[in-house]
Amino acid sequence: MNKNQIQEFAKRISGTQIGPANERVKAIVDRILLDLFVLIDEMDVTPEEFWSACSYVTELGKSNEVGLLVPGLGVEHFLDLRQDEKERAAGMDGGTPRTIEGPLYVAGAPVCQGEARLDDDTDDGEILFMDGRVLDTRGNPVAGAQVEVWHANSRGNYSYFDQSQSAFNLRRTIVTDAEGRYRFRSIMPSGYSCPPNGPTQKLLTLLGRHGHRPAHIHFFVSAPGYRTLTTQINIKDDPYVHDDFAFATRDGLIPEVEHHTDPTALHDMGVNRPFATITFDFVLPSA
Ligand code: MBD
Ligand code: FE
C-alpha cells in the first residue's frame, strides 16, 4: 500500500463517528491507528506476528505487569524528562530531581511524626538509618511536610505484592518536625528484578536486556504551597546503580552510604549488628 491509501483508510475508520466524541481521546486513538497501519505496512508485519503481539498484551494485563513494562521501555522516564522540560520553560525548575514512581506504591501507610521505624523486625539484612530535611529552594526548612517512603526488603520484594510480609512493612508517611527534619530506621533494600517467568522479562529477553533495578528507596514529598516531588534515591554500592532497567537513576539521587561496624557506634545507635547511614535533603520548588 502507498502512504496515501493508508491515510485514506485511517480517515475512513475515523469517519465512522455517529455521535459526540471525546475529541482528545478520538485524536489520540486516530493517531495511534494511523501510526500502527504505517508500521504494519512498512515493517511488513505478518498476521502471525500481529496476533502474537495481541496475546502478549493480553498476558501482560492478566499478569498485572503493564506498570512494569512501561518503565522497562523507558516510557515512564520519558514522561519525567518532558515534565522537567515544561518546568524549565516555565521557570519553575530547581529542587531535587524527580524520578519515576514505578508500580509498587500502596496508599494508606501509617503516619508518624518526625521519625519512624519502617521494618517489622523480621528482616536480618543490614540495618539502615536515614535522615535529612525537607527544604525550600532558598534553603529554609519546610515543617509539617509529608515524606511518604516505600522500599523493598533485603530480598528485593515489596510488602503487599509479597504476601509473606506484614501489612505496610517498609512503608510509612513521616511528617517533618519544626526544623523540617525526618528520620527513620529500616533495613537496607536489595535491588528488584522483574518476575523471571513474567511477560515483562519475556520481552526484555527478546530485546537482549536484563530486568534488574539497583537497590533504591522511593519517596513522595509534599507540603501545601510546594510542588509534590516523586523521587527515589539509589544505593551507591549496587552494581546496577548506573544500569537500571527502568532508567530511573539520576545525578543528585545517589547519596553517600556509610557502613558502621565499630562496637561503640553500634552501642550509640542502640543496635546489635552493623548498620548503614544515609543523609539526604529534599528540596521542593514552590507550586
Ligand atoms: C520497582 O521497584 C520499581 O521501582 C520500578 C520502577 C519498576 C519495578 C520495580
Ligand atoms: Fe521500586
Tab-separated table of C-alpha atoms and ligand atoms in Angstrom:
chain	number	residue	atom	x	y	z
A	1	MET	CA	0.000	0.000	0.000
A	2	ASN	CA	1.187	3.549	-0.511
A	3	LYS	CA	1.105	6.192	2.206
A	4	ASN	CA	-1.929	7.888	0.629
A	5	GLN	CA	-4.003	4.722	0.664
A	6	ILE	CA	-3.081	4.122	4.302
A	7	GLN	CA	-4.075	7.664	5.204
A	8	GLU	CA	-7.368	7.298	3.342
A	9	PHE	CA	-8.053	4.037	5.171
A	10	ALA	CA	-7.289	5.656	8.562
A	11	LYS	CA	-9.653	8.508	7.667
A	12	ARG	CA	-12.382	6.010	6.825
A	13	ILE	CA	-12.055	4.428	10.282
A	14	SER	CA	-12.009	7.853	11.946
A	15	GLY	CA	-15.059	8.978	9.941
A	16	THR	CA	-17.426	6.323	11.310
A	17	GLN	CA	-18.394	8.556	14.257
A	18	ILE	CA	-22.188	8.787	14.746
A	19	GLY	CA	-22.402	10.947	17.868
A	20	PRO	CA	-20.426	13.305	20.103
A	21	ALA	CA	-16.900	12.055	20.808
A	22	ASN	CA	-14.310	12.905	23.407
A	23	GLU	CA	-12.155	14.901	20.983
A	24	ARG	CA	-8.894	14.304	22.846
A	25	VAL	CA	-9.435	10.547	23.051
A	26	LYS	CA	-10.507	10.465	19.413
A	27	ALA	CA	-7.468	12.445	18.245
A	28	ILE	CA	-5.079	10.159	20.141
A	29	VAL	CA	-6.755	6.920	19.003
A	30	ASP	CA	-6.875	8.131	15.384
A	31	ARG	CA	-3.159	8.903	15.541
A	32	ILE	CA	-2.246	5.578	17.178
A	33	LEU	CA	-4.174	3.706	14.464
A	34	LEU	CA	-2.573	5.671	11.635
A	35	ASP	CA	0.897	5.040	13.093
A	36	LEU	CA	0.049	1.346	13.584
A	37	PHE	CA	-1.166	0.942	9.992
A	38	VAL	CA	2.008	2.623	8.711
A	39	LEU	CA	4.177	0.433	10.960
A	40	ILE	CA	2.438	-2.801	9.882
A	41	ASP	CA	2.874	-1.813	6.263
A	42	GLU	CA	6.453	-0.509	6.372
A	43	MET	CA	7.732	-3.384	8.553
A	44	ASP	CA	5.591	-5.938	6.717
A	45	VAL	CA	4.171	-7.298	9.991
A	46	THR	CA	2.632	-10.717	9.332
A	47	PRO	CA	-0.770	-11.743	10.748
A	48	GLU	CA	1.066	-14.300	12.924
A	49	GLU	CA	3.275	-11.567	14.365
A	50	PHE	CA	0.286	-9.293	14.909
A	51	TRP	CA	-1.812	-11.907	16.748
A	52	SER	CA	1.176	-12.934	18.805
A	53	ALA	CA	1.515	-9.290	19.910
A	54	CYS	CA	-2.203	-9.294	20.867
A	55	SER	CA	-1.712	-12.407	23.005
A	56	TYR	CA	1.288	-10.717	24.593
A	57	VAL	CA	-0.731	-7.623	25.577
A	58	THR	CA	-3.453	-9.877	26.993
A	59	GLU	CA	-0.899	-11.784	29.061
A	60	LEU	CA	0.704	-8.511	30.214
A	61	GLY	CA	-2.641	-7.291	31.554
A	62	LYS	CA	-3.588	-10.612	33.136
A	63	SER	CA	-0.237	-10.698	34.936
A	64	ASN	CA	-0.646	-7.115	36.184
A	65	GLU	CA	2.619	-6.131	34.540
A	66	VAL	CA	1.595	-3.138	32.403
A	67	GLY	CA	3.078	-0.854	35.062
A	68	LEU	CA	6.306	-2.836	34.933
A	69	LEU	CA	6.816	-2.882	31.177
A	70	VAL	CA	6.124	0.861	30.890
A	71	PRO	CA	9.217	1.846	32.950
A	72	GLY	CA	11.154	-1.026	31.363
A	73	LEU	CA	10.665	0.525	27.936
A	74	GLY	CA	11.788	3.941	29.204
A	75	VAL	CA	8.325	5.443	28.772
A	76	GLU	CA	7.908	6.470	32.413
A	77	HIS	CA	11.333	8.155	32.377
A	78	PHE	CA	10.379	9.891	29.131
A	79	LEU	CA	7.354	11.400	30.916
A	80	ASP	CA	9.753	12.708	33.613
A	81	LEU	CA	12.034	14.288	31.004
A	82	ARG	CA	9.062	16.055	29.417
A	83	GLN	CA	7.843	17.293	32.802
A	84	ASP	CA	11.342	18.628	33.564
A	85	GLU	CA	11.410	20.442	30.243
A	86	LYS	CA	7.993	22.036	30.810
A	87	GLU	CA	9.002	23.235	34.254
A	88	ARG	CA	12.284	24.642	32.925
A	89	ALA	CA	10.405	26.517	30.217
A	90	ALA	CA	8.023	27.969	32.827
A	91	GLY	CA	10.931	28.953	35.105
A	92	MET	CA	9.564	26.556	37.739
A	93	ASP	CA	12.579	24.259	37.851
A	94	GLY	CA	15.034	23.592	40.648
A	95	GLY	CA	14.916	21.360	43.659
A	96	THR	CA	15.580	17.655	43.997
A	97	PRO	CA	15.275	15.812	40.660
A	98	ARG	CA	12.096	13.842	40.126
A	99	THR	CA	12.193	10.246	39.030
A	100	ILE	CA	9.618	7.578	38.271
A	101	GLU	CA	7.047	6.286	40.773
A	102	GLY	CA	7.055	2.726	39.468
A	103	PRO	CA	4.205	0.259	40.000
A	104	LEU	CA	4.667	-0.666	43.674
A	105	TYR	CA	3.338	2.242	45.766
A	106	VAL	CA	0.471	1.442	48.141
A	107	ALA	CA	-1.631	4.251	49.691
A	108	GLY	CA	-2.608	4.316	53.349
A	109	ALA	CA	0.690	3.634	55.138
A	110	PRO	CA	0.855	4.556	58.861
A	111	VAL	CA	1.565	8.252	59.534
A	112	CYS	CA	4.348	9.103	62.017
A	113	GLN	CA	5.554	12.450	63.404
A	114	GLY	CA	9.215	13.250	62.687
A	115	GLU	CA	10.537	9.717	62.872
A	116	ALA	CA	9.511	6.145	62.175
A	117	ARG	CA	10.659	2.576	62.157
A	118	LEU	CA	9.753	1.080	58.782
A	119	ASP	CA	10.648	-2.592	59.251
A	120	ASP	CA	8.756	-5.125	61.365
A	121	ASP	CA	11.944	-6.638	62.845
A	122	THR	CA	11.739	-9.844	60.769
A	123	ASP	CA	14.410	-8.963	58.172
A	124	ASP	CA	18.000	-9.688	59.181
A	125	GLY	CA	19.517	-7.523	56.445
A	126	GLU	CA	21.758	-4.568	57.227
A	127	ILE	CA	20.088	-2.002	59.497
A	128	LEU	CA	19.621	1.374	57.798
A	129	PHE	CA	19.209	4.764	59.440
A	130	MET	CA	18.226	7.530	57.068
A	131	ASP	CA	17.638	11.163	57.919
A	132	GLY	CA	17.516	14.610	56.398
A	133	ARG	CA	15.404	17.691	55.936
A	134	VAL	CA	12.756	18.989	53.600
A	135	LEU	CA	13.823	22.447	52.382
A	136	ASP	CA	12.512	25.129	50.057
A	137	THR	CA	14.718	26.365	47.199
A	138	ARG	CA	16.147	29.115	49.462
A	139	GLY	CA	17.285	26.509	51.987
A	140	ASN	CA	14.571	27.200	54.562
A	141	PRO	CA	13.112	24.166	56.355
A	142	VAL	CA	9.598	23.041	55.450
A	143	ALA	CA	7.890	21.951	58.689
A	144	GLY	CA	4.911	19.591	58.505
A	145	ALA	CA	5.868	18.221	55.088
A	146	GLN	CA	4.784	14.653	54.330
A	147	VAL	CA	7.578	12.267	53.432
A	148	GLU	CA	5.997	9.091	52.081
A	149	VAL	CA	8.635	6.383	51.866
A	150	TRP	CA	8.465	2.846	50.490
A	151	HIS	CA	11.088	0.301	49.535
A	152	ALA	CA	11.881	-3.379	49.046
A	153	ASN	CA	13.195	-5.707	51.727
A	154	SER	CA	16.643	-7.306	51.686
A	155	ARG	CA	15.371	-9.827	49.104
A	156	GLY	CA	14.161	-7.106	46.734
A	157	ASN	CA	10.457	-7.673	47.473
A	158	TYR	CA	7.762	-5.130	48.388
A	159	SER	CA	5.109	-5.671	51.051
A	160	TYR	CA	1.530	-6.057	49.751
A	161	PHE	CA	2.819	-7.530	46.451
A	162	ASP	CA	4.874	-10.006	48.503
A	163	GLN	CA	2.182	-11.523	50.713
A	164	SER	CA	4.744	-13.060	53.063
A	165	GLN	CA	5.444	-9.592	54.520
A	166	SER	CA	3.321	-7.854	57.161
A	167	ALA	CA	0.921	-5.076	56.097
A	168	PHE	CA	2.743	-1.826	55.237
A	169	ASN	CA	6.151	-3.303	56.068
A	170	LEU	CA	8.768	-0.816	54.785
A	171	ARG	CA	6.061	1.782	54.028
A	172	ARG	CA	5.413	4.906	56.131
A	173	THR	CA	4.377	8.536	55.936
A	174	ILE	CA	6.666	10.698	58.081
A	175	VAL	CA	5.695	14.296	58.880
A	176	THR	CA	8.699	16.641	59.201
A	177	ASP	CA	9.312	18.405	62.539
A	178	ALA	CA	9.692	22.165	63.146
A	179	GLU	CA	13.190	22.122	61.573
A	180	GLY	CA	11.903	20.246	58.511
A	181	ARG	CA	13.576	17.036	59.690
A	182	TYR	CA	12.580	13.435	59.089
A	183	ARG	CA	14.378	10.283	60.142
A	184	PHE	CA	13.744	6.597	60.050
A	185	ARG	CA	15.152	3.214	60.912
A	186	SER	CA	14.740	0.459	58.342
A	187	ILE	CA	16.541	-2.360	56.530
A	188	MET	CA	18.849	-1.829	53.571
A	189	PRO	CA	16.840	-2.759	50.453
A	190	SER	CA	18.125	-5.029	47.709
A	191	GLY	CA	17.539	-4.386	44.047
A	192	TYR	CA	14.297	-5.505	42.428
A	193	SER	CA	14.197	-7.901	39.497
A	194	CYS	CA	11.259	-8.478	37.146
A	195	PRO	CA	9.476	-11.796	37.749
A	196	PRO	CA	11.720	-14.147	35.717
A	197	ASN	CA	8.785	-16.001	34.111
A	198	GLY	CA	6.540	-12.983	33.557
A	199	PRO	CA	5.716	-11.226	30.278
A	200	THR	CA	7.914	-8.181	31.005
A	201	GLN	CA	11.070	-10.264	31.400
A	202	LYS	CA	9.974	-12.314	28.389
A	203	LEU	CA	10.038	-9.223	26.160
A	204	LEU	CA	13.198	-7.823	27.760
A	205	THR	CA	14.942	-11.120	26.969
A	206	LEU	CA	13.753	-10.887	23.345
A	207	LEU	CA	15.387	-7.444	23.327
A	208	GLY	CA	18.611	-8.829	24.801
A	209	ARG	CA	18.070	-6.910	28.062
A	210	HIS	CA	18.065	-7.624	31.793
A	211	GLY	CA	15.225	-6.699	34.159
A	212	HIS	CA	17.160	-5.559	37.243
A	213	ARG	CA	16.933	-2.366	39.231
A	214	PRO	CA	19.621	-1.154	41.618
A	215	ALA	CA	18.628	-1.007	45.303
A	216	HIS	CA	16.560	2.132	45.801
A	217	ILE	CA	14.137	3.894	48.152
A	218	HIS	CA	11.016	5.682	46.863
A	219	PHE	CA	9.607	8.986	48.139
A	220	PHE	CA	6.644	11.258	47.623
A	221	VAL	CA	7.447	14.548	49.366
A	222	SER	CA	4.603	17.031	49.653
A	223	ALA	CA	3.636	20.198	51.536
A	224	PRO	CA	0.980	22.876	50.939
A	225	GLY	CA	2.311	25.553	48.558
A	226	TYR	CA	5.026	23.286	47.123
A	227	ARG	CA	5.192	21.038	44.122
A	228	THR	CA	4.853	17.385	45.115
A	229	LEU	CA	8.092	15.552	44.469
A	230	THR	CA	8.109	11.942	43.278
A	231	THR	CA	11.608	10.586	43.528
A	232	GLN	CA	13.944	7.794	44.618
A	233	ILE	CA	17.432	7.503	45.980
A	234	ASN	CA	19.732	4.792	44.664
A	235	ILE	CA	22.151	2.817	46.807
A	236	LYS	CA	25.621	3.722	45.626
A	237	ASP	CA	27.320	0.338	46.137
A	238	ASP	CA	24.823	-1.544	43.942
A	239	PRO	CA	26.365	-2.935	40.717
A	240	TYR	CA	23.247	-1.864	38.780
A	241	VAL	CA	23.300	1.732	40.023
A	242	HIS	CA	24.038	3.023	36.503
A	243	ASP	CA	22.350	0.113	34.707
A	244	ASP	CA	18.719	0.351	35.838
A	245	PHE	CA	16.244	-1.482	33.586
A	246	ALA	CA	13.753	1.308	34.406
A	247	PHE	CA	16.143	4.230	33.617
A	248	ALA	CA	15.362	5.958	36.934
A	249	THR	CA	18.889	6.731	38.199
A	250	ARG	CA	19.696	10.453	38.018
A	251	ASP	CA	22.556	12.691	39.141
A	252	GLY	CA	21.761	14.055	42.563
A	253	LEU	CA	19.914	10.910	43.651
A	254	ILE	CA	22.909	8.784	44.677
A	255	PRO	CA	23.809	9.817	48.238
A	256	GLU	CA	26.829	8.589	50.161
A	257	VAL	CA	26.201	5.482	52.276
A	258	GLU	CA	28.266	4.969	55.408
A	259	HIS	CA	28.641	1.477	56.830
A	260	HIS	CA	29.313	1.236	60.555
A	261	THR	CA	30.759	-1.814	62.295
A	262	ASP	CA	32.514	-0.203	65.254
A	263	PRO	CA	31.120	-1.520	68.593
A	264	THR	CA	30.928	1.997	70.044
A	265	ALA	CA	28.918	3.190	67.025
A	266	LEU	CA	26.581	0.194	67.388
A	267	HIS	CA	26.165	0.922	71.083
A	268	ASP	CA	25.452	4.617	70.417
A	269	MET	CA	22.692	3.716	67.943
A	270	GLY	CA	21.279	1.034	70.248
A	271	VAL	CA	21.739	-1.813	67.753
A	272	ASN	CA	23.474	-5.175	67.978
A	273	ARG	CA	24.705	-5.573	64.418
A	274	PRO	CA	26.338	-3.445	61.699
A	275	PHE	CA	24.287	-0.610	60.249
A	276	ALA	CA	24.404	1.922	57.433
A	277	THR	CA	23.530	5.617	57.465
A	278	ILE	CA	22.312	7.882	54.707
A	279	THR	CA	21.604	11.601	54.964
A	280	PHE	CA	19.563	13.204	52.219
A	281	ASP	CA	17.743	16.541	51.998
A	282	PHE	CA	14.750	17.039	49.714
A	283	VAL	CA	14.373	20.451	48.085
A	284	LEU	CA	10.856	21.409	46.988
A	285	PRO	CA	10.178	24.190	44.473
A	286	SER	CA	7.127	26.366	45.139
A	287	ALA	CA	3.917	25.312	43.437
B	1	MBD	C1	10.346	-1.297	41.172
B	1	MBD	O1	10.642	-1.402	42.478
B	1	MBD	C2	10.346	-0.082	40.637
B	1	MBD	O2	10.628	0.927	41.449
B	1	MBD	C3	10.075	0.101	39.286
B	1	MBD	C4	10.114	1.455	38.688
B	1	MBD	C5	9.784	-0.967	38.497
B	1	MBD	C6	9.777	-2.207	39.047
B	1	MBD	C7	10.053	-2.381	40.381
B	2	FE	FE	10.904	0.294	43.469
